[in-house]
Amino acid sequence: MTDLLSQRIQALLDSDAASTLAGIRRGIEKESLRISTDGNLAQTNHPEALGSALTHPYITTDYSEALLEFITPASSDLHSPLEFLDQLHRYTYRHIGDELLWVNSMPCRVTEDSEVPVAHYGSSNVGRMKHIYRIGLGHRYGRKMQTIAGIHYNFSFPESFWQLHQAQEGSDEPLQDFISRRYFDLTRNFQRYSWLLVYLFGASPALCASFLAGREHHLLERFDHSLYRPHATSLRMSDLGYQNNAQSSLAISYNNLDEYVETLTHAIKTPEPAYDAIGVLNAKGDYQQLNANILQIENEYYSSIRPKRTINKGERPTLALKRRGVEYIEIRALDLNPFEPVGINQQEIRFLDLFATYCLLRTSPQLESCDLNASKDNLRQVVYNGRDTSVALNNWGESVTLKQWALEKLDQMVPIAELFDRCHGGNNYCDALQRQRLKVEEPDATPSGQIMDKLESRDQTFFQFAMNQALAHRDHFRSRPLDADREAQLATLARHSLTEQAAWETADDMDFESYLATYFKD
């Protein structure tokens, strides 16, 4: 274990840090496609009973009208996010008729881009902007590519922890500056070691051949119209997913807040010839994208982790960060686990707590281009070949096997798990850590290994496996209807969101072009 990591952990063990860790806030964003009973993408509108996708705080849509996104409020209660997510699923299943929720990250049978309906958010300027942004994504990357789903884990340390940690670090800078700097330290280490999460929780080793119809790829075909790689972990995180040439040339800096905002803003303001060729308006004068720059807005930049700050209405994320600093991190490298009804379980949440804390406490040098390239190569190796744990990874210029490096990382997390167990009582964090060690020792115990076992042992296609899981989870939720009071609360919330959307539409006092100009103004 590195000296600095040991010193920081010991300082926390010797202090009252355990009590401050009880204030960690967690939230989950979970995406799921609505599908018809025959397994095709739903062509129906976002159900009115689910409220407004624009203003509902907990149920919205991502890219497609059929791609639901469930959002839990941030909570310091360890169990609250999963309980809230479970309630949202039970409510949703009561209001989507015969439709199902797809439980895998890689989409169902989608043959053409035209089969993917783009999400609508009404006629307000905010709603139009969200819709046009998605139209632009379709032109830039293809609509099918936007139907990939995942789990986002929002995580923040409480102010009491930061005050204690700042004193231990001997820093006299303003507290928010210290918090932002340390969150960026965390994000750099996350990028170095995110391959471990992809190995442990990757759950997309195979996909339907229809997803890549007409595109070149290097996957194998087996199980009748299913594509896979023998030792793949997360094809969602591969170059088959949300990537493009324009973004691959970006050099977004995670070295500090100022550089991050500066490089991301540069991408938003820099024209891209390929997108200029698409045009912002078509011949009829309809918007095809918000602009022709490398990124239309910040959220277009694909990253496995984002430093975040809650934004005000109409505020750009980079400006919110610049004005008020980093508030929390959003971990975006997680597949839906098709064996879990809500796509994630409590053990995974506990390990994410440990992993984020490890990334914070470990020394975190600045990321140079060679470090970024090594991290990308490591991720690619684990994505395509991770369940062959003898695969070689690059550890600061030295070759090391995945198994050796993963076990080393997990060993270094043991005292962090003990610290969390001291906070919460019991041995649940140590147990969660031990479960991950077993996955390293036995690759077939990973979600990706379990999926491949199902396909091979039952001679199933990926589609058959995914449909069976979707049906089983549907029955799980429908057999447990919400009590009348909770059902009524969520129904009231949905109605209020529709009223709020209508109020936004009525309150607009400028034309859309002026709204865009104001939004992008520095």
XYZ file of C-alpha atoms in Angstrom:
522
model
C 0.000 0.000 0.000
C 1.328 3.450 -0.853
C 2.597 5.547 2.062
C 0.169 8.434 1.431
C -2.818 6.103 1.166
C -1.837 4.390 4.427
C -1.338 7.720 6.183
C -4.700 9.066 5.058
C -6.560 5.914 6.046
C -4.832 5.824 9.441
C -5.671 9.484 10.051
C -9.331 8.711 9.404
C -9.226 5.626 11.629
C -7.668 7.662 14.457
C -10.261 10.438 14.198
C -14.032 10.694 14.262
C -14.188 10.048 10.500
C -16.461 7.028 10.849
C -19.322 9.201 12.068
C -18.874 11.669 9.198
C -19.095 8.868 6.623
C -22.678 8.263 7.771
C -23.519 11.521 5.984
C -22.450 10.303 2.526
C -25.269 11.014 0.081
C -26.111 8.612 -2.727
C -28.501 8.736 -5.645
C -29.156 6.476 -8.605
C -30.219 7.228 -12.175
C -31.377 4.111 -13.997
C -32.326 3.878 -17.673
C -34.651 1.243 -19.149
C -36.212 0.880 -22.580
C -39.930 0.309 -22.839
C -40.583 -2.614 -25.177
C -43.619 -4.337 -26.632
C -44.564 -7.897 -25.741
C -42.808 -9.149 -28.891
C -39.563 -7.513 -27.796
C -39.524 -4.549 -30.139
C -38.941 -0.974 -29.065
C -42.185 0.651 -27.889
C -43.558 3.238 -30.330
C -46.015 4.720 -27.848
C -45.683 8.157 -26.282
C -44.367 8.614 -22.762
C -47.388 7.548 -20.652
C -49.327 10.515 -19.257
C -49.734 8.706 -15.933
C -45.958 8.945 -15.492
C -46.179 12.731 -15.679
C -44.086 15.188 -17.646
C -40.694 13.950 -18.770
C -39.574 17.587 -18.610
C -40.512 18.466 -15.042
C -41.066 15.223 -13.109
C -38.253 14.966 -10.543
C -38.058 11.169 -10.550
C -39.400 9.755 -13.842
C -38.188 11.177 -17.134
C -36.811 10.034 -20.484
C -33.278 9.969 -21.795
C -32.700 9.993 -25.563
C -35.799 8.225 -26.788
C -39.469 8.576 -25.963
C -39.174 4.872 -25.097
C -36.058 5.190 -22.912
C -37.277 5.759 -19.367
C -34.961 7.202 -16.750
C -35.673 6.718 -13.057
C -33.995 9.151 -10.650
C -33.808 8.707 -6.903
C -33.321 11.708 -4.622
C -29.918 11.934 -2.951
C -30.064 10.345 0.489
C -27.704 9.542 3.345
C -29.811 6.467 4.116
C -27.872 3.564 2.637
C -30.997 1.621 1.679
C -33.173 4.497 0.479
C -32.020 4.640 -3.188
C -32.882 1.010 -3.917
C -36.166 1.198 -2.028
C -37.165 4.343 -3.920
C -36.114 2.806 -7.241
C -38.198 -0.265 -6.476
C -41.255 1.916 -5.809
C -40.805 3.797 -9.091
C -40.724 0.494 -10.984
C -43.847 -0.797 -9.258
C -45.678 2.443 -10.045
C -44.501 2.414 -13.666
C -45.596 -1.154 -14.314
C -49.094 -0.203 -13.196
C -49.260 2.439 -15.944
C -47.565 1.002 -19.051
C -50.167 -1.579 -20.022
C -48.670 -4.710 -21.569
C -45.288 -3.134 -22.191
C -42.132 -4.395 -20.494
C -38.953 -2.755 -19.247
C -35.849 -4.078 -20.979
C -33.383 -5.174 -18.299
C -30.136 -5.203 -20.292
C -27.841 -2.322 -21.181
C -27.619 -3.298 -24.849
C -30.944 -2.681 -26.590
C -33.616 -4.981 -27.903
C -34.342 -5.658 -31.563
C -33.898 -2.349 -33.371
C -33.310 -2.604 -37.121
C -33.460 0.979 -38.366
C -32.785 4.385 -36.833
C -36.289 5.395 -37.825
C -37.629 2.868 -35.292
C -36.209 4.936 -32.430
C -38.623 7.766 -31.486
C -36.846 10.857 -30.185
C -38.080 12.103 -26.807
C -40.441 15.104 -26.737
C -40.634 17.624 -23.911
C -43.328 20.032 -25.001
C -43.268 23.486 -26.600
C -41.389 25.538 -23.972
C -37.948 26.804 -24.897
C -36.371 24.401 -22.416
C -38.382 21.503 -23.816
C -37.587 22.394 -27.428
C -33.901 22.634 -26.621
C -33.866 19.168 -25.037
C -35.652 17.704 -28.071
C -33.424 19.406 -30.665
C -30.305 18.343 -28.768
C -31.468 14.751 -29.139
C -32.259 15.235 -32.824
C -28.655 16.392 -33.164
C -27.342 13.316 -31.370
C -29.222 11.168 -33.855
C -27.618 12.928 -36.820
C -24.165 12.742 -35.268
C -24.075 9.206 -33.906
C -27.192 7.433 -35.115
C -30.353 6.942 -33.097
C -29.703 3.279 -32.337
C -26.532 4.194 -30.489
C -28.592 6.321 -28.114
C -30.683 3.374 -26.913
C -27.860 1.916 -24.812
C -28.865 2.044 -21.144
C -26.912 2.147 -17.914
C -26.789 3.005 -14.234
C -25.399 6.321 -12.985
C -24.326 6.500 -9.345
C -24.280 9.930 -7.708
C -22.021 10.202 -4.673
C -20.960 12.981 -2.307
C -19.094 13.236 0.972
C -20.733 15.411 3.660
C -19.298 18.781 4.661
C -18.321 17.368 8.065
C -16.043 14.859 6.335
C -14.487 17.546 4.174
C -13.790 19.762 7.178
C -12.059 16.901 8.970
C -10.157 15.814 5.878
C -9.027 19.364 5.131
C -7.622 19.721 8.648
C -5.775 16.406 8.273
C -4.339 17.551 4.943
C -3.170 20.825 6.474
C -4.922 22.911 3.828
C -5.871 26.527 4.495
C -7.623 27.172 1.176
C -11.357 28.006 1.137
C -13.308 24.839 1.903
C -15.165 24.718 -1.433
C -11.881 25.123 -3.340
C -10.446 22.230 -1.335
C -13.536 20.106 -2.011
C -13.378 20.768 -5.754
C -9.657 20.027 -5.894
C -10.037 16.743 -4.044
C -13.008 15.655 -6.153
C -10.835 16.151 -9.231
C -8.136 14.034 -7.571
C -10.832 11.372 -7.203
C -11.924 11.604 -10.850
C -8.362 11.161 -12.130
C -7.862 7.999 -10.111
C -11.273 6.795 -11.202
C -10.144 7.005 -14.810
C -6.982 5.081 -13.947
C -8.824 2.267 -12.212
C -12.327 2.214 -13.741
C -11.350 -0.979 -15.566
C -11.869 -2.744 -12.212
C -15.524 -1.689 -12.050
C -16.020 -2.816 -15.650
C -14.586 -6.234 -14.822
C -16.581 -6.669 -11.610
C -19.940 -5.298 -12.794
C -19.861 -5.436 -16.588
C -23.003 -7.197 -17.799
C -23.022 -6.834 -21.577
C -20.796 -9.562 -23.079
C -23.281 -10.143 -25.920
C -25.905 -8.258 -27.913
C -28.485 -8.622 -30.660
C -26.982 -8.634 -34.155
C -29.629 -6.107 -35.240
C -27.873 -3.433 -33.191
C -24.826 -3.498 -35.472
C -26.617 -4.306 -38.735
C -24.721 -2.717 -41.612
C -21.767 -1.686 -39.447
C -18.281 -3.170 -39.379
C -17.305 -4.847 -36.124
C -14.999 -7.528 -34.753
C -17.488 -9.524 -32.700
C -18.271 -13.197 -33.230
C -21.726 -14.498 -34.123
C -23.226 -17.323 -32.166
C -26.473 -18.342 -30.513
C -28.424 -17.398 -33.670
C -28.242 -13.641 -34.363
C -26.286 -12.896 -31.192
C -22.883 -11.209 -31.249
C -20.309 -11.627 -28.504
C -16.655 -11.900 -27.529
C -15.636 -15.006 -25.529
C -14.147 -13.072 -22.587
C -15.982 -9.757 -22.952
C -17.324 -7.944 -19.888
C -19.087 -4.751 -21.025
C -19.621 -4.150 -24.736
C -21.597 -1.092 -23.626
C -18.283 0.482 -22.628
C -16.567 -0.456 -25.896
C -16.000 1.531 -29.060
C -19.289 0.000 -30.259
C -21.052 2.333 -27.868
C -21.335 6.072 -27.454
C -18.147 7.210 -29.176
C -17.215 9.207 -32.282
C -14.137 10.507 -34.080
C -14.728 14.138 -33.129
C -14.911 13.254 -29.445
C -11.934 10.889 -29.600
C -9.728 13.861 -30.467
C -10.900 15.870 -27.449
C -8.467 16.460 -24.605
C -10.759 17.349 -21.716
C -8.561 18.000 -18.683
C -9.388 16.536 -15.280
C -6.341 18.080 -13.632
C -8.335 20.841 -11.951
C -11.671 22.632 -12.115
C -10.462 25.576 -14.193
C -8.873 23.371 -16.867
C -11.926 21.103 -16.965
C -14.299 24.023 -17.515
C -11.951 25.658 -20.023
C -11.411 22.568 -22.189
C -15.072 21.552 -22.101
C -16.189 25.092 -22.978
C -13.703 25.123 -25.854
C -15.337 21.995 -27.296
C -18.777 23.593 -27.029
C -17.587 26.669 -28.926
C -15.352 25.019 -31.565
C -16.955 24.219 -34.962
C -16.651 20.682 -36.315
C -16.633 20.442 -40.153
C -18.487 17.119 -40.202
C -21.324 18.590 -38.144
C -21.296 21.812 -40.115
C -22.010 19.675 -43.176
C -25.173 18.415 -41.466
C -26.391 21.963 -41.014
C -28.106 23.507 -38.028
C -31.336 24.083 -39.969
C -32.716 21.986 -42.805
C -34.288 23.349 -45.991
C -37.620 23.764 -44.207
C -36.030 25.814 -41.451
C -36.335 23.055 -38.828
C -33.505 22.538 -36.358
C -31.323 19.488 -36.958
C -28.973 20.220 -34.042
C -28.394 23.029 -31.562
C -25.161 24.060 -33.277
C -22.390 22.587 -35.437
C -19.702 22.548 -32.757
C -17.759 19.531 -31.480
C -20.226 19.331 -28.595
C -23.695 20.853 -28.702
C -23.736 21.055 -24.893
C -21.634 19.644 -22.030
C -23.695 16.471 -21.618
C -22.745 15.298 -25.094
C -19.210 14.604 -23.872
C -18.946 10.923 -23.058
C -17.086 10.211 -19.833
C -17.199 7.400 -17.301
C -17.261 9.973 -14.476
C -18.428 13.575 -14.213
C -17.845 16.221 -11.547
C -21.254 17.797 -10.964
C -23.022 20.757 -9.386
C -26.803 21.097 -9.145
C -27.806 23.622 -11.799
C -30.418 26.352 -11.700
C -33.061 26.533 -14.416
C -31.426 27.630 -17.671
C -27.895 27.406 -16.239
C -25.134 25.606 -18.106
C -23.364 22.849 -16.128
C -19.907 24.368 -16.691
C -21.064 27.740 -15.387
C -22.581 26.100 -12.315
C -19.253 24.380 -11.629
C -17.302 27.572 -12.207
C -19.565 29.611 -9.928
C -20.097 27.185 -7.050
C -17.553 24.375 -7.396
C -17.979 20.587 -7.404
C -20.845 19.251 -5.293
C -20.795 15.530 -6.141
C -19.541 13.010 -8.672
C -21.562 10.957 -11.136
C -20.178 7.475 -11.863
C -21.333 6.412 -15.329
C -19.426 3.174 -15.991
C -22.101 0.754 -14.744
C -24.123 -1.693 -16.801
C -27.634 -2.741 -15.861
C -27.395 -6.053 -14.041
C -30.142 -8.182 -15.661
C -30.206 -10.515 -12.661
C -31.300 -7.678 -10.356
C -34.886 -6.345 -10.692
C -33.772 -2.682 -10.497
C -30.433 -3.294 -12.226
C -28.183 -2.856 -9.173
C -27.970 -4.281 -5.651
C -26.838 -3.183 -2.204
C -23.483 -4.972 -2.422
C -22.612 -3.076 -5.582
C -23.545 0.198 -3.875
C -21.305 -0.613 -0.915
C -18.394 -1.415 -3.182
C -18.916 1.814 -5.129
C -18.636 3.668 -1.805
C -15.336 1.909 -1.146
C -14.041 2.461 -4.656
C -14.847 6.180 -4.665
C -13.218 6.619 -1.260
C -10.142 4.691 -2.398
C -9.852 6.937 -5.448
C -10.024 9.975 -3.148
C -7.430 8.800 -0.641
C -4.849 7.407 -3.033
C -2.211 9.751 -4.445
C -3.466 11.229 -7.718
C -0.840 12.728 -10.027
C -1.878 14.921 -12.933
C -3.076 13.014 -15.987
C -0.769 13.386 -18.962
C -1.683 12.234 -22.456
C 0.338 9.027 -21.994
C -1.629 8.266 -18.789
C -4.943 8.818 -20.556
C -3.883 6.567 -23.421
C -2.806 3.840 -20.990
C -6.134 4.105 -19.145
C -8.062 3.825 -22.421
C -6.002 0.803 -23.478
C -6.567 -0.887 -20.123
C -10.287 -0.276 -20.369
C -10.419 -1.663 -23.895
C -8.561 -4.805 -22.833
C -10.952 -5.418 -19.952
C -14.031 -4.654 -22.062
C -13.143 -7.234 -24.712
C -10.947 -9.734 -22.851
C -11.446 -9.118 -19.136
C -12.673 -12.564 -18.105
C -9.323 -13.905 -19.222
C -7.735 -12.589 -16.035
C -4.229 -13.280 -17.347
C -4.658 -10.401 -19.816
C -1.864 -7.835 -19.445
C -2.639 -4.297 -18.292
C -0.402 -1.230 -18.105
C 0.369 -0.133 -14.532
C 2.432 3.064 -14.846
C 4.546 1.551 -17.611
C 4.830 -1.909 -16.071
C 2.936 -4.903 -17.397
C 0.732 -6.655 -14.848
C -2.033 -9.224 -15.166
C -5.590 -8.165 -14.493
C -5.887 -10.715 -11.695
C -2.726 -9.566 -9.921
C -3.597 -5.881 -10.155
C -7.258 -6.348 -9.201
C -6.354 -8.333 -6.073
C -3.813 -5.673 -5.133
C -6.466 -2.940 -5.408
C -8.969 -4.940 -3.374
C -6.390 -5.636 -0.653
C -5.713 -1.910 -0.379
C -9.421 -1.291 0.210
C -9.664 -3.584 3.254
C -9.005 -0.866 5.887
C -11.473 1.422 4.078
C -14.119 -1.309 4.314
C -13.345 -1.678 8.023
C -13.800 2.084 8.441
C -17.212 1.966 6.737
C -18.273 -1.009 8.845
C -17.267 0.909 11.953
C -19.607 3.666 10.733
C -22.602 1.503 9.826
C -22.101 -1.480 12.130
C -21.789 -5.106 11.085
C -19.492 -6.488 8.389
C -21.439 -5.632 5.247
C -18.704 -3.559 3.605
C -16.034 -6.179 4.272
C -18.428 -8.817 2.940
C -19.058 -6.756 -0.215
C -15.316 -6.456 -0.725
C -14.845 -10.196 -0.276
C -17.556 -10.866 -2.882
C -15.558 -8.849 -5.401
C -12.413 -10.811 -4.564
C -14.286 -14.027 -5.356
C -15.183 -12.605 -8.788
C -11.508 -11.989 -9.490
C -10.636 -15.517 -8.415
C -13.558 -16.953 -10.392
C -14.414 -14.947 -13.561
C -17.567 -16.982 -14.185
C -19.028 -15.401 -11.030
C -19.081 -11.952 -12.669
C -22.376 -10.780 -14.202
C -20.871 -11.105 -17.681
C -19.745 -14.652 -16.864
C -23.190 -15.558 -15.552
C -24.833 -14.232 -18.712
C -22.534 -16.221 -20.990
C -23.218 -19.327 -18.897
C -26.967 -18.847 -19.409
C -26.522 -18.460 -23.162
C -24.236 -21.464 -23.510
C -25.870 -23.876 -21.056
C -29.360 -23.278 -22.409
C -28.322 -22.708 -26.027
C -30.188 -19.389 -25.853
C -29.914 -16.296 -27.994
C -29.149 -13.031 -26.240
C -32.668 -11.891 -27.112
C -34.276 -14.971 -25.514
C -32.249 -14.539 -22.345
C -33.052 -10.832 -22.090
C -36.776 -11.364 -22.724
C -36.945 -14.070 -20.063
C -35.323 -11.745 -17.552
C -37.630 -8.868 -18.509
C -40.699 -11.066 -18.032
C -39.455 -12.357 -14.679
C -38.803 -8.832 -13.397
C -42.189 -7.657 -14.676
C -43.855 -10.371 -12.595
C -41.696 -9.396 -9.613
C -42.960 -5.811 -9.691
C -46.567 -6.508 -10.624
C -46.957 -9.023 -7.821
C -46.145 -6.286 -5.308
C -48.423 -3.292 -5.982
C -47.798 -0.137 -4.014
C -50.021 0.629 -1.073
C -52.812 3.065 -1.842
C -51.161 6.039 -0.128
C -47.850 5.711 -1.991
C -49.659 5.156 -5.297
C -51.680 8.311 -4.692
C -48.546 10.305 -3.816
C -46.819 9.351 -7.054
C -49.987 9.976 -9.077
C -50.265 13.453 -7.547
C -46.619 14.123 -8.332
C -47.206 13.125 -11.961
C -50.212 15.467 -12.272
C -48.279 18.340 -10.725
C -45.425 17.822 -13.197
C -47.849 18.125 -16.113
C -49.211 21.340 -14.640
C -45.667 22.649 -14.168
C -44.758 21.890 -17.798
C -47.841 23.798 -18.978
C -46.858 26.742 -16.768
C -43.363 26.782 -18.286
C -44.856 26.856 -21.762
C -47.127 29.759 -20.857
C -44.385 31.721 -19.114
C -41.900 31.794 -22.021
C -41.300 35.421 -22.959
C -38.737 35.150 -25.766
C -38.448 33.370 -29.081
C -36.372 30.190 -29.288
C -33.459 31.747 -31.168
C -33.078 34.415 -28.482
C -33.341 31.756 -25.784
C -30.473 29.768 -27.337
C -28.319 32.874 -27.693
C -28.903 33.717 -24.022
C -28.218 30.143 -22.892
C -24.843 29.955 -24.655
C -23.786 33.456 -23.653
C -20.778 33.452 -21.322
